[in-house]
Short mmCIF file of C-alpha atoms and ligand atoms in Angstrom, two decimals:
data_model
loop_
_atom_site.label_atom_id
_atom_site.label_comp_id
_atom_site.label_asym_id
_atom_site.label_seq_id
_atom_site.Cartn_x
_atom_site.Cartn_y
_atom_site.Cartn_z
CA MET A 991 -130.67 124.61 160.38
CA THR A 992 -133.54 122.94 160.98
CA HIS A 993 -133.64 121.21 164.40
CA THR A 994 -133.00 117.98 163.74
CA ALA A 995 -130.43 119.05 160.65
CA PHE A 996 -128.36 121.14 163.96
CA LEU A 997 -129.17 117.41 166.21
CA ASP A 998 -127.33 115.29 163.51
CA HIS A 999 -123.95 117.69 162.55
CA LEU A 1000 -123.53 117.20 166.63
CA ARG A 1001 -123.93 113.80 165.93
CA GLN A 1002 -121.04 114.31 163.31
CA ILE A 1003 -118.94 116.07 165.65
CA VAL A 1004 -119.52 113.87 168.98
CA GLY A 1005 -120.34 110.50 167.95
CA ALA A 1006 -124.71 109.65 167.60
CA ASN A 1007 -124.56 107.59 171.15
CA HIS A 1008 -123.20 111.44 172.49
CA VAL A 1009 -126.54 113.28 171.50
CA LEU A 1010 -128.49 111.63 173.76
CA THR A 1011 -132.44 113.05 173.47
CA ASP A 1012 -134.97 110.45 174.36
CA GLY A 1013 -135.72 107.61 177.62
CA ASP A 1014 -135.04 109.26 181.05
CA LEU A 1015 -132.74 112.70 180.37
CA THR A 1016 -133.32 112.46 185.26
CA ALA A 1017 -130.28 112.35 185.96
CA TRP A 1018 -128.63 115.73 183.85
CA GLU A 1019 -131.86 117.43 183.49
CA GLN A 1020 -132.53 117.63 187.51
CA ASP A 1021 -130.77 119.15 190.41
CA TRP A 1022 -129.08 117.18 193.28
CA ARG A 1023 -131.19 118.38 196.17
CA ARG A 1024 -134.26 117.63 193.39
CA ARG A 1025 -135.43 121.10 193.87
CA SER A 1026 -135.03 121.43 190.17
CA ARG A 1027 -136.38 120.12 186.97
CA GLY A 1028 -134.93 121.50 183.37
CA LYS A 1029 -135.88 119.88 179.61
CA ALA A 1030 -132.85 119.43 177.61
CA LEU A 1031 -133.13 120.32 173.89
CA ALA A 1032 -129.69 117.32 174.10
CA VAL A 1033 -127.00 115.26 176.37
CA VAL A 1034 -123.92 115.93 174.21
CA ARG A 1035 -120.89 114.02 175.69
CA PRO A 1036 -118.10 115.42 174.35
CA GLY A 1037 -115.02 113.25 174.10
CA CYS A 1038 -112.16 115.25 174.27
CA THR A 1039 -112.02 119.97 174.45
CA GLN A 1040 -111.51 119.92 169.33
CA GLU A 1041 -114.76 117.93 170.48
CA VAL A 1042 -115.86 120.63 172.33
CA ALA A 1043 -114.56 123.26 170.19
CA ASP A 1044 -116.93 122.57 167.89
CA VAL A 1045 -120.06 121.66 169.47
CA VAL A 1046 -119.36 125.44 171.17
CA ARG A 1047 -119.12 126.96 167.34
CA ALA A 1048 -122.43 125.23 166.05
CA CYS A 1049 -124.55 126.52 168.81
CA ALA A 1050 -122.65 130.08 169.05
CA ALA A 1051 -123.88 129.51 165.15
CA GLN A 1052 -126.81 129.25 165.55
CA ARG A 1053 -127.42 131.30 168.64
CA ILE A 1054 -128.05 128.19 170.97
CA SER A 1055 -127.64 128.14 174.30
CA ILE A 1056 -125.33 126.23 176.63
CA VAL A 1057 -125.35 124.88 179.97
CA PRO A 1058 -122.52 123.07 181.19
CA GLN A 1059 -122.41 119.89 182.96
CA GLY A 1060 -119.73 118.40 185.01
CA GLY A 1061 -121.21 115.71 188.34
CA ASN A 1062 -124.18 117.42 188.80
CA THR A 1063 -123.42 117.82 192.22
CA GLY A 1064 -124.21 121.42 192.91
CA LEU A 1065 -126.32 123.29 194.95
CA SER A 1066 -127.09 126.86 193.36
CA VAL A 1067 -129.06 125.06 190.69
CA GLY A 1068 -126.71 125.92 187.90
CA SER A 1069 -125.59 122.80 186.22
CA THR A 1070 -129.65 122.39 184.47
CA PRO A 1071 -131.55 123.07 181.27
CA ASP A 1072 -134.32 125.38 181.86
CA GLU A 1073 -137.42 125.31 181.08
CA SER A 1074 -138.17 125.90 177.70
CA GLY A 1075 -136.51 122.21 176.21
CA THR A 1076 -133.91 124.73 174.14
CA GLN A 1077 -130.73 125.08 176.18
CA LEU A 1078 -128.05 121.89 175.11
CA VAL A 1079 -126.75 120.33 178.54
CA LEU A 1080 -122.38 119.88 177.79
CA SER A 1081 -121.90 116.71 180.00
CA LEU A 1082 -117.73 116.42 180.37
CA THR A 1083 -118.08 113.60 182.20
CA ARG A 1084 -116.46 111.36 179.27
CA MET A 1085 -113.45 114.08 179.48
CA ASN A 1086 -111.81 112.03 182.28
CA SER A 1087 -107.58 111.26 181.13
CA VAL A 1088 -105.54 112.34 183.29
CA ARG A 1089 -103.34 114.54 181.08
CA HIS A 1090 -99.51 114.91 182.53
CA ILE A 1091 -98.13 114.44 186.50
CA ASP A 1092 -95.18 116.54 187.18
CA HIS A 1093 -93.22 115.00 189.67
CA ASP A 1094 -90.97 118.43 189.58
CA ASN A 1095 -93.01 120.92 190.10
CA LEU A 1096 -96.00 119.19 192.38
CA THR A 1097 -98.57 119.79 189.08
CA MET A 1098 -100.76 117.43 187.86
CA THR A 1099 -103.12 118.49 183.90
CA VAL A 1100 -106.24 116.79 183.31
CA ASP A 1101 -108.80 116.61 181.68
CA ALA A 1102 -111.80 118.85 183.33
CA GLY A 1103 -114.38 115.52 183.74
CA CYS A 1104 -111.58 113.61 185.81
CA ILE A 1105 -114.28 112.71 189.45
CA LEU A 1106 -112.28 114.52 192.59
CA GLN A 1107 -111.83 111.15 193.89
CA SER A 1108 -109.76 109.37 191.03
CA LEU A 1109 -107.46 112.75 190.82
CA GLN A 1110 -107.00 112.38 195.01
CA GLU A 1111 -106.27 108.39 194.42
CA THR A 1112 -104.16 108.99 191.27
CA ALA A 1113 -102.01 111.89 193.27
CA ASP A 1114 -102.30 109.56 196.39
CA ARG A 1115 -100.62 106.93 193.97
CA GLU A 1116 -97.48 109.08 193.06
CA GLY A 1117 -96.92 109.10 197.08
CA LEU A 1118 -97.76 112.38 196.97
CA LEU A 1119 -101.42 114.66 197.66
CA PHE A 1120 -103.84 116.42 196.24
CA PRO A 1121 -105.83 118.41 199.81
CA LEU A 1122 -108.83 119.06 197.27
CA SER A 1123 -112.55 117.75 199.39
CA LEU A 1124 -115.33 117.70 200.28
CA ALA A 1125 -118.39 115.20 200.80
CA ALA A 1126 -119.76 115.10 197.09
CA GLU A 1127 -115.93 114.06 195.91
CA GLY A 1128 -117.17 110.78 194.09
CA SER A 1129 -119.28 112.62 192.16
CA CYS A 1130 -118.02 115.79 191.23
CA THR A 1131 -115.67 116.49 188.67
CA ILE A 1132 -112.42 118.67 188.88
CA GLY A 1133 -113.98 120.88 186.40
CA GLY A 1134 -116.92 121.93 188.70
CA ASN A 1135 -114.81 122.61 191.15
CA LEU A 1136 -112.98 125.29 188.88
CA GLY A 1137 -116.69 126.88 188.08
CA THR A 1138 -117.87 126.64 191.45
CA ASN A 1139 -114.39 127.41 192.89
CA ALA A 1140 -115.51 124.71 195.80
CA GLY A 1141 -114.44 125.62 198.86
CA GLY A 1142 -114.29 122.43 201.14
CA THR A 1143 -113.19 120.76 204.35
CA GLN A 1144 -109.24 121.32 203.86
CA VAL A 1145 -109.73 125.45 202.49
CA VAL A 1146 -107.49 126.75 206.35
CA ARG A 1147 -104.51 124.95 204.97
CA TYR A 1148 -104.48 124.77 201.73
CA GLY A 1149 -107.23 127.67 200.04
CA ASN A 1150 -110.10 126.58 198.02
CA THR A 1151 -110.29 125.42 194.57
CA ARG A 1152 -108.40 128.42 192.77
CA GLU A 1153 -105.91 128.51 194.65
CA LEU A 1154 -105.52 125.00 193.48
CA CYS A 1155 -104.59 125.52 190.46
CA LEU A 1156 -101.63 126.69 188.51
CA GLY A 1157 -103.71 126.82 184.02
CA LEU A 1158 -106.14 126.36 182.63
CA GLU A 1159 -107.58 124.74 178.81
CA VAL A 1160 -111.28 126.59 178.50
CA VAL A 1161 -113.17 126.66 174.97
CA THR A 1162 -114.08 130.15 175.18
CA ALA A 1163 -118.05 131.44 173.98
CA GLN A 1164 -117.25 132.03 169.93
CA GLY A 1165 -115.29 127.66 170.12
CA GLU A 1166 -111.70 128.52 170.16
CA ILE A 1167 -109.38 126.53 172.40
CA TRP A 1168 -107.41 129.20 175.29
CA ASP A 1169 -104.41 126.72 176.32
CA GLY A 1170 -103.89 128.22 179.60
CA LEU A 1171 -101.80 125.28 180.64
CA LYS A 1172 -98.40 126.66 181.14
CA GLY A 1173 -97.77 125.62 185.45
CA LEU A 1174 -96.31 128.21 186.15
CA ARG A 1175 -95.41 129.38 189.98
CA LYS A 1176 -95.27 133.04 188.86
CA ASP A 1177 -96.68 134.20 186.20
CA ASN A 1178 -97.48 138.36 185.24
CA THR A 1179 -98.79 138.88 181.47
CA GLY A 1180 -101.27 141.16 181.70
CA TYR A 1181 -105.83 140.15 182.79
CA ASP A 1182 -104.97 136.38 185.26
CA LEU A 1183 -107.82 135.51 182.76
CA ARG A 1184 -107.95 132.04 184.84
CA ASP A 1185 -108.90 133.67 188.06
CA LEU A 1186 -111.90 134.92 184.99
CA PHE A 1187 -113.15 131.33 184.47
CA ILE A 1188 -112.60 130.42 187.70
CA GLY A 1189 -116.15 130.32 190.28
CA SER A 1190 -117.89 131.41 186.73
CA GLU A 1191 -120.05 129.06 186.94
CA GLY A 1192 -120.21 127.64 183.21
CA THR A 1193 -120.94 131.18 182.47
CA LEU A 1194 -117.94 132.45 180.28
CA GLY A 1195 -116.82 129.97 178.83
CA VAL A 1196 -116.08 126.00 178.64
CA ILE A 1197 -113.16 124.42 181.06
CA THR A 1198 -111.84 121.75 179.60
CA GLY A 1199 -108.70 120.91 181.62
CA ALA A 1200 -106.69 122.09 184.07
CA THR A 1201 -103.14 122.71 186.18
CA MET A 1202 -103.77 121.63 189.60
CA LYS A 1203 -100.92 122.54 192.53
CA LEU A 1204 -100.09 118.92 194.32
CA TYR A 1205 -98.04 118.79 197.70
CA PRO A 1206 -95.92 116.41 199.85
CA LYS A 1207 -98.61 113.71 201.21
CA PRO A 1208 -98.42 114.70 205.30
CA ALA A 1209 -96.00 111.70 207.25
CA ALA A 1210 -99.30 111.93 209.88
CA GLN A 1211 -102.97 113.31 210.04
CA LEU A 1212 -104.31 113.16 213.13
CA THR A 1213 -108.03 114.23 213.96
CA ALA A 1214 -109.52 115.15 217.39
CA TRP A 1215 -113.19 116.28 218.32
CA ALA A 1216 -113.97 118.30 220.58
CA ALA A 1217 -116.54 119.77 223.04
CA VAL A 1218 -117.21 122.92 223.15
CA PRO A 1219 -118.75 125.93 226.21
CA SER A 1220 -119.89 128.05 222.93
CA MET A 1221 -119.38 129.25 220.00
CA ASN A 1222 -117.18 131.93 221.26
CA ALA A 1223 -115.01 129.56 223.07
CA ALA A 1224 -114.78 127.73 219.75
CA VAL A 1225 -113.02 130.83 217.71
CA ARG A 1226 -111.20 131.31 220.13
CA LEU A 1227 -109.61 127.09 219.66
CA LEU A 1228 -109.60 127.58 216.17
CA GLY A 1229 -107.39 130.85 217.22
CA MET A 1230 -104.83 128.85 220.14
CA ALA A 1231 -105.59 126.21 217.27
CA HIS A 1232 -103.12 128.19 214.20
CA LYS A 1233 -101.43 129.73 216.85
CA GLN A 1234 -100.24 125.92 217.83
CA LEU A 1235 -100.14 123.83 214.75
CA GLY A 1236 -99.29 126.52 211.74
CA ALA A 1237 -99.41 124.89 208.57
CA GLY A 1238 -100.41 121.45 209.95
CA LEU A 1239 -104.06 123.40 211.24
CA THR A 1240 -104.91 120.91 207.99
CA GLY A 1241 -109.12 121.27 209.11
CA PHE A 1242 -111.21 123.16 211.64
CA GLU A 1243 -115.26 122.40 211.43
CA VAL A 1244 -117.97 122.59 214.11
CA MET A 1245 -121.27 121.31 214.35
CA GLY A 1246 -123.77 122.49 216.52
CA GLN A 1247 -125.61 118.93 219.41
CA PHE A 1248 -129.33 121.04 216.93
CA ALA A 1249 -127.31 119.34 213.27
CA LEU A 1250 -125.18 116.46 215.71
CA GLY A 1251 -128.73 114.98 217.10
CA PHE A 1252 -130.46 114.45 213.52
CA VAL A 1253 -126.98 112.30 212.39
CA ALA A 1254 -127.30 109.93 216.27
CA ARG A 1255 -131.78 110.26 214.86
CA HIS A 1256 -131.47 108.97 211.68
CA MET A 1257 -127.88 107.86 211.33
CA PRO A 1258 -127.99 105.42 214.98
CA GLN A 1259 -125.06 103.24 214.10
CA LEU A 1260 -123.10 106.02 214.00
CA ARG A 1261 -120.78 106.58 216.99
CA ILE A 1262 -120.86 111.26 218.83
CA PRO A 1263 -118.15 112.07 220.91
CA PHE A 1264 -119.59 113.97 223.49
CA ALA A 1265 -123.68 113.15 221.93
CA GLY A 1266 -126.13 114.91 224.53
CA MET A 1267 -123.08 116.82 226.40
CA GLU A 1268 -125.77 120.16 228.08
CA ASP A 1269 -122.96 121.89 228.42
CA ALA A 1270 -121.31 121.94 224.98
CA PRO A 1271 -123.74 123.72 221.68
CA TYR A 1272 -121.59 123.01 220.14
CA CYS A 1273 -118.41 119.86 219.00
CA VAL A 1274 -114.68 121.11 217.02
CA LEU A 1275 -113.80 119.01 213.66
CA LEU A 1276 -109.48 120.12 213.87
CA GLU A 1277 -106.86 117.75 211.64
CA ASN A 1278 -103.68 118.12 212.22
CA SER A 1279 -101.26 116.67 209.27
CA ASP A 1280 -98.27 116.81 210.75
CA SER A 1281 -94.48 116.22 208.16
CA GLU A 1282 -92.70 115.29 210.83
CA SER A 1283 -93.78 111.96 212.35
CA GLU A 1284 -96.90 110.80 214.06
CA GLN A 1285 -95.53 110.98 216.81
CA HIS A 1286 -94.38 114.66 216.78
CA ALA A 1287 -97.99 115.32 215.54
CA ARG A 1288 -99.88 113.64 218.59
CA GLU A 1289 -97.69 115.72 221.17
CA ARG A 1290 -98.93 119.29 218.63
CA PHE A 1291 -102.42 118.26 219.54
CA GLU A 1292 -102.00 117.21 222.43
CA ARG A 1293 -100.99 120.42 223.89
CA LEU A 1294 -102.80 122.60 221.98
CA LEU A 1295 -105.79 120.34 223.26
CA GLU A 1296 -104.05 119.89 226.96
CA LEU A 1297 -103.67 124.73 226.60
CA ALA A 1298 -107.90 125.26 225.15
CA LEU A 1299 -109.14 123.34 228.33
CA GLU A 1300 -107.20 125.53 230.63
CA ASP A 1301 -108.58 128.12 229.15
CA GLY A 1302 -112.04 126.55 229.25
CA CYS A 1303 -112.19 126.62 225.77
CA VAL A 1304 -112.74 122.88 225.13
CA LEU A 1305 -114.90 121.12 227.64
CA ASP A 1306 -113.41 117.95 226.78
CA ALA A 1307 -111.48 115.64 224.35
CA VAL A 1308 -110.43 113.20 222.29
CA VAL A 1309 -107.74 112.79 219.68
CA ALA A 1310 -108.85 109.79 217.36
CA GLU A 1311 -106.18 106.40 217.61
CA SER A 1312 -106.62 105.07 214.52
CA LEU A 1313 -107.48 106.34 210.84
CA ALA A 1314 -110.39 103.96 211.11
CA GLN A 1315 -111.67 106.62 213.77
CA ALA A 1316 -110.91 109.25 212.51
CA HIS A 1317 -112.59 108.29 209.64
CA GLU A 1318 -115.27 107.76 211.02
CA LEU A 1319 -115.48 111.63 212.87
CA TRP A 1320 -116.00 112.78 209.40
CA HIS A 1321 -117.83 109.88 208.61
CA VAL A 1322 -120.30 112.09 211.23
CA ARG A 1323 -119.03 114.92 209.73
CA GLU A 1324 -120.74 114.18 206.74
CA SER A 1325 -123.07 112.74 207.59
CA ILE A 1326 -124.44 116.25 208.82
CA PRO A 1327 -126.56 117.87 205.58
CA LEU A 1328 -128.15 113.69 205.06
CA ALA A 1329 -129.85 113.54 208.16
CA GLN A 1330 -130.84 117.01 207.90
CA ALA A 1331 -132.99 116.29 204.36
CA GLU A 1332 -133.69 113.36 207.18
CA GLU A 1333 -135.92 115.24 209.53
CA GLY A 1334 -137.50 116.57 206.65
CA PRO A 1335 -137.73 120.00 204.95
CA ASN A 1336 -134.73 122.51 205.45
CA ILE A 1337 -133.70 126.07 203.92
CA LYS A 1338 -129.84 125.93 203.55
CA HIS A 1339 -127.80 128.77 203.52
CA ASP A 1340 -123.91 128.85 202.87
CA ILE A 1341 -122.23 132.01 203.92
CA SER A 1342 -118.93 133.35 205.55
CA ILE A 1343 -118.39 135.58 207.02
CA ALA A 1344 -115.04 137.11 209.05
CA ALA A 1345 -114.73 134.46 212.25
CA SER A 1346 -113.66 136.95 214.62
CA ARG A 1347 -117.23 137.82 214.09
CA ILE A 1348 -119.23 134.88 213.97
CA PRO A 1349 -120.07 134.01 217.92
CA GLU A 1350 -121.83 138.59 217.37
CA TYR A 1351 -123.96 136.89 214.29
CA VAL A 1352 -124.67 133.60 215.27
CA GLU A 1353 -125.85 135.03 218.82
CA TYR A 1354 -128.01 137.61 216.64
CA THR A 1355 -129.33 135.96 214.33
CA ASP A 1356 -130.40 132.64 216.27
CA ALA A 1357 -132.38 135.35 218.23
CA LEU A 1358 -133.36 137.61 215.60
CA LEU A 1359 -134.90 133.55 214.16
CA ARG A 1360 -136.58 132.58 217.00
CA ARG A 1361 -137.98 136.28 217.88
CA GLU A 1362 -140.19 136.15 214.47
CA LEU A 1363 -140.47 132.61 213.37
CA PRO A 1364 -141.20 131.11 217.22
CA GLY A 1365 -140.01 126.72 217.00
CA VAL A 1366 -138.07 126.44 214.30
CA ARG A 1367 -135.44 124.58 214.78
CA ILE A 1368 -131.19 125.62 213.75
CA VAL A 1369 -128.95 123.48 212.55
CA ASN A 1370 -125.60 125.07 212.02
CA PHE A 1371 -122.60 123.80 210.99
CA GLY A 1372 -119.33 123.85 209.02
CA HIS A 1373 -116.68 125.45 208.36
CA LEU A 1374 -115.71 127.71 211.08
CA GLY A 1375 -111.57 127.58 209.66
CA ASP A 1376 -112.73 129.49 206.50
CA GLY A 1377 -116.02 131.85 208.76
CA ASN A 1378 -118.13 129.95 207.19
CA LEU A 1379 -120.61 128.55 208.17
CA HIS A 1380 -124.10 126.85 206.51
CA TYR A 1381 -126.91 128.70 209.08
CA ASN A 1382 -129.61 125.98 208.00
CA VAL A 1383 -132.72 125.86 209.70
CA GLN A 1384 -135.40 123.43 209.78
CA ALA A 1385 -139.30 123.89 209.92
CA PRO A 1386 -140.44 123.21 213.72
CA SER A 1387 -141.21 120.65 214.74
CA GLU A 1388 -145.22 120.41 215.10
CA GLY A 1389 -147.38 121.64 212.25
CA ASP A 1390 -146.39 120.91 208.90
CA PRO A 1391 -142.76 120.56 207.49
CA HIS A 1392 -143.87 121.29 203.63
CA ALA A 1393 -146.83 123.92 204.89
CA PHE A 1394 -144.08 125.87 206.30
CA MET A 1395 -141.78 126.04 204.27
CA ARG A 1396 -144.57 127.40 201.58
CA GLU A 1397 -144.81 130.30 203.85
CA HIS A 1398 -142.40 131.45 205.69
CA GLU A 1399 -138.70 130.09 203.21
CA GLY A 1400 -138.44 133.86 201.81
CA ARG A 1401 -139.15 134.98 205.31
CA VAL A 1402 -135.87 132.57 206.10
CA ASN A 1403 -134.06 134.07 203.78
CA HIS A 1404 -134.73 137.20 203.76
CA LEU A 1405 -133.45 137.66 207.65
CA VAL A 1406 -131.00 136.00 207.52
CA TYR A 1407 -129.12 137.12 204.00
CA GLU A 1408 -129.84 141.01 206.47
CA SER A 1409 -128.20 139.93 208.22
CA VAL A 1410 -125.22 138.31 206.73
CA ALA A 1411 -124.83 141.96 205.50
CA ARG A 1412 -125.69 143.28 208.61
CA PHE A 1413 -121.99 141.34 209.57
CA GLY A 1414 -120.10 142.36 206.26
CA GLY A 1415 -120.72 138.49 205.49
CA SER A 1416 -121.31 136.98 202.86
CA PHE A 1417 -123.87 135.36 200.95
CA SER A 1418 -122.62 132.49 199.16
CA ALA A 1419 -119.25 131.09 200.21
CA GLU A 1420 -118.31 127.68 198.57
CA HIS A 1421 -121.98 127.04 196.26
CA GLY A 1422 -121.20 129.93 193.39
CA VAL A 1423 -124.86 131.78 192.71
CA GLY A 1424 -126.13 129.60 190.29
CA ALA A 1425 -130.27 130.23 188.92
CA LEU A 1426 -130.78 130.27 193.17
CA LYS A 1427 -130.05 132.90 194.03
CA VAL A 1428 -129.23 136.60 190.88
CA ASP A 1429 -131.60 138.16 192.62
CA LYS A 1430 -129.69 138.38 195.32
CA LEU A 1431 -126.41 139.88 194.01
CA GLN A 1432 -128.16 141.64 192.16
CA LYS A 1433 -129.27 142.88 196.46
CA TYR A 1434 -126.29 142.83 197.91
CA GLN A 1435 -123.58 143.63 195.36
CA SER A 1436 -122.63 146.81 194.93
CA PRO A 1437 -123.38 148.78 192.02
CA VAL A 1438 -120.33 149.40 190.77
CA ALA A 1439 -119.70 144.79 191.12
CA LEU A 1440 -122.57 144.33 188.98
CA SER A 1441 -121.69 146.78 185.96
CA MET A 1442 -118.17 145.26 185.57
CA MET A 1443 -119.55 141.82 186.09
CA ARG A 1444 -121.84 142.68 182.68
CA ALA A 1445 -118.39 143.99 180.77
CA ILE A 1446 -117.16 141.32 181.45
CA LYS A 1447 -119.45 139.18 180.28
CA SER A 1448 -120.70 140.65 177.71
CA ALA A 1449 -117.02 140.44 176.05
CA LEU A 1450 -116.19 137.46 176.35
CA ASP A 1451 -120.10 136.20 175.51
CA PRO A 1452 -121.74 138.95 173.32
CA GLN A 1453 -124.43 136.50 172.01
CA GLY A 1454 -125.43 135.12 175.66
CA ILE A 1455 -124.96 131.18 175.12
CA MET A 1456 -123.06 130.28 177.94
CA ASN A 1457 -125.21 128.67 180.48
CA PRO A 1458 -127.77 132.22 180.87
CA GLY A 1459 -130.17 133.08 183.74
CA CYS A 1460 -127.26 131.66 186.45
CA ILE A 1461 -125.34 134.56 188.50
CA LEU A 1462 -126.77 137.68 186.41
CA PRO A 1463 -129.80 137.67 185.28
CA VAL A 1464 -130.45 137.28 181.16
CA SER A 1465 -130.28 141.21 179.21
CA GLY A 1466 -132.34 141.98 177.81
P1 FAD B 532 -122.03 120.78 188.26
O1 FAD B 532 -122.81 120.01 189.62
O2 FAD B 532 -122.04 119.74 187.57
O3 FAD B 532 -122.37 122.11 187.58
C1 FAD B 532 -121.38 123.36 188.68
C2 FAD B 532 -121.66 124.30 187.85
O4 FAD B 532 -120.41 124.69 187.53
C3 FAD B 532 -122.02 125.45 187.34
O5 FAD B 532 -122.95 126.22 186.57
C4 FAD B 532 -122.16 124.44 185.43
O6 FAD B 532 -122.24 125.27 184.69
C5 FAD B 532 -120.47 124.76 185.92
N1 FAD B 532 -119.45 123.61 185.60
C6 FAD B 532 -118.80 122.28 185.61
N2 FAD B 532 -118.65 121.96 184.46
C7 FAD B 532 -118.05 122.76 183.84
C8 FAD B 532 -116.99 123.48 183.18
N3 FAD B 532 -115.63 122.38 182.39
N4 FAD B 532 -117.00 124.07 182.53
C9 FAD B 532 -116.85 125.56 183.21
N5 FAD B 532 -118.24 125.11 183.48
C10 FAD B 532 -118.29 124.07 184.42
N6 FAD B 532 -119.16 122.72 197.65
C11 FAD B 532 -117.69 123.62 197.99
O7 FAD B 532 -118.05 123.81 197.62
N7 FAD B 532 -117.87 122.85 199.57
C12 FAD B 532 -118.31 121.11 199.77
O8 FAD B 532 -117.93 121.49 201.17
C13 FAD B 532 -119.36 120.91 198.41
N8 FAD B 532 -119.75 119.41 200.00
C14 FAD B 532 -121.25 119.60 199.24
C15 FAD B 532 -121.88 118.09 200.27
C16 FAD B 532 -122.79 117.33 198.86
C17 FAD B 532 -123.65 115.88 198.83
C18 FAD B 532 -122.66 117.70 197.25
C19 FAD B 532 -124.62 116.94 197.27
C20 FAD B 532 -122.32 118.87 197.41
C21 FAD B 532 -120.93 120.48 197.14
N9 FAD B 532 -120.50 120.94 197.34
C22 FAD B 532 -119.94 122.04 197.99
C23 FAD B 532 -121.63 121.49 196.46
C24 FAD B 532 -121.02 120.57 194.86
O9 FAD B 532 -119.89 119.36 195.05
C25 FAD B 532 -119.38 121.69 194.18
O10 FAD B 532 -120.61 122.75 194.13
C26 FAD B 532 -119.38 120.98 193.25
O11 FAD B 532 -117.93 121.36 192.68
C27 FAD B 532 -120.03 120.73 191.89
O12 FAD B 532 -118.83 119.59 190.54
P2 FAD B 532 -119.44 119.16 190.01
O13 FAD B 532 -118.74 118.51 189.17
O14 FAD B 532 -120.73 118.59 190.68
O15 FAD B 532 -119.74 120.59 188.75
#
């Protein structure tokens, strides 16, 4: 089939308006951090599952590669095409309906292209909670969240996206539709296909629908901000918070003073508690969700903070007085990546380590980087409750930051990831592998695990048309 005939065939399936080949395709071809720009054969925007299946079948027949895409907010360059001009971007954003809400089963079944924030709002309108929450929630889609097994700020209580999903609808690499949307909490009937597709970053099939868990809305949600004397103290506070708040602990974020300093410099309108407090190298943001009442939540929170002050793991703390104040505190935390970008080029790491080993890891790696690359600025923050740090490195304030990146990025990555391996951690906690970290997976994953991954890939996608070069290198 000629190129033109193939595109005409796609137009017949999804409608001429939804096959984009001309004009400015930057939004689909460039990754969120603007570090990579590809060229798509076409951007195709199906409107329903059957259209996805028909498009995939057409691509399979011609051996055309497909890059599934949701909100294109991924941070591992997994949702954009390569530079060859031969890959098709399959954008799911037109598929954005909530199909069904089951109050008794506490589930909602949705199209994969639904924006995360719209799902949170839908649940809220029904008097329920959909707890997945991340700073990109206004743009990312539930299909992308499932594709990357996204984490976010509520994992300490509700788990990653995987833990929130009870079923999937998937279009396979052959263009067949698998309906696994039963919404069962127990279903031990063979291999767990759902879990295979979650976190597979579009390399095994296209997620077109999902049944997600809902929760009762907490009666009250309180946020506190605490200054702590060390990372060790932050981890001690985490243990105390688990013990005192139990399932009420719904958020536990850590922020280094360096990271907060960038927010203060670039977003002076934001108020940062304990900014520059000299003996507090870190601050912690805690969230307590209570099923009884605001008074009960406040009493438990205050008791925790009293104990922590006595213990010395907290130097000072404030509890937000209103929802608006709580939002302001979260806004400071969520502004760190933007403030870092304003400061200049930087090297991002999304690592996880057992919480108990994090203080040792940070001490060891901080010293290593400062010794090997004098002047580097370590911007450390993240979801400490999940053992997940965004352990980022900014060029020294003196000199040309772009030259630093060119000369030292590889070395910085090497030092950080070797250190992560030394402490038994993961080089990608929540952002996935994408095309960006394919070499890291080859290096740090065991040969046995890699061989099983290759077997899964070739069994489900024998032609290798699903997002080639993402997670695993292109074979042959
Ligand atoms: P995309 O970027 O479009 O795609 C991501 C991957 O999923 C690609 O490999 C793609 O091929 C695949 N994919 C997309 N849709 C489908 C589908 N329907 N079927 C199969 N595969 C599919 N991530 C976190 O985990 N935690 C955070 O706290 C967090 N914070 C962020 C903050 C900001 C400011 C930004 C920009 C990003 C953040 N991210 C975070 C990363 C990103 O938002 C998540 O990875 C998100 O899950 C991606 O969703 P998306 O719809 O944008 O997916």
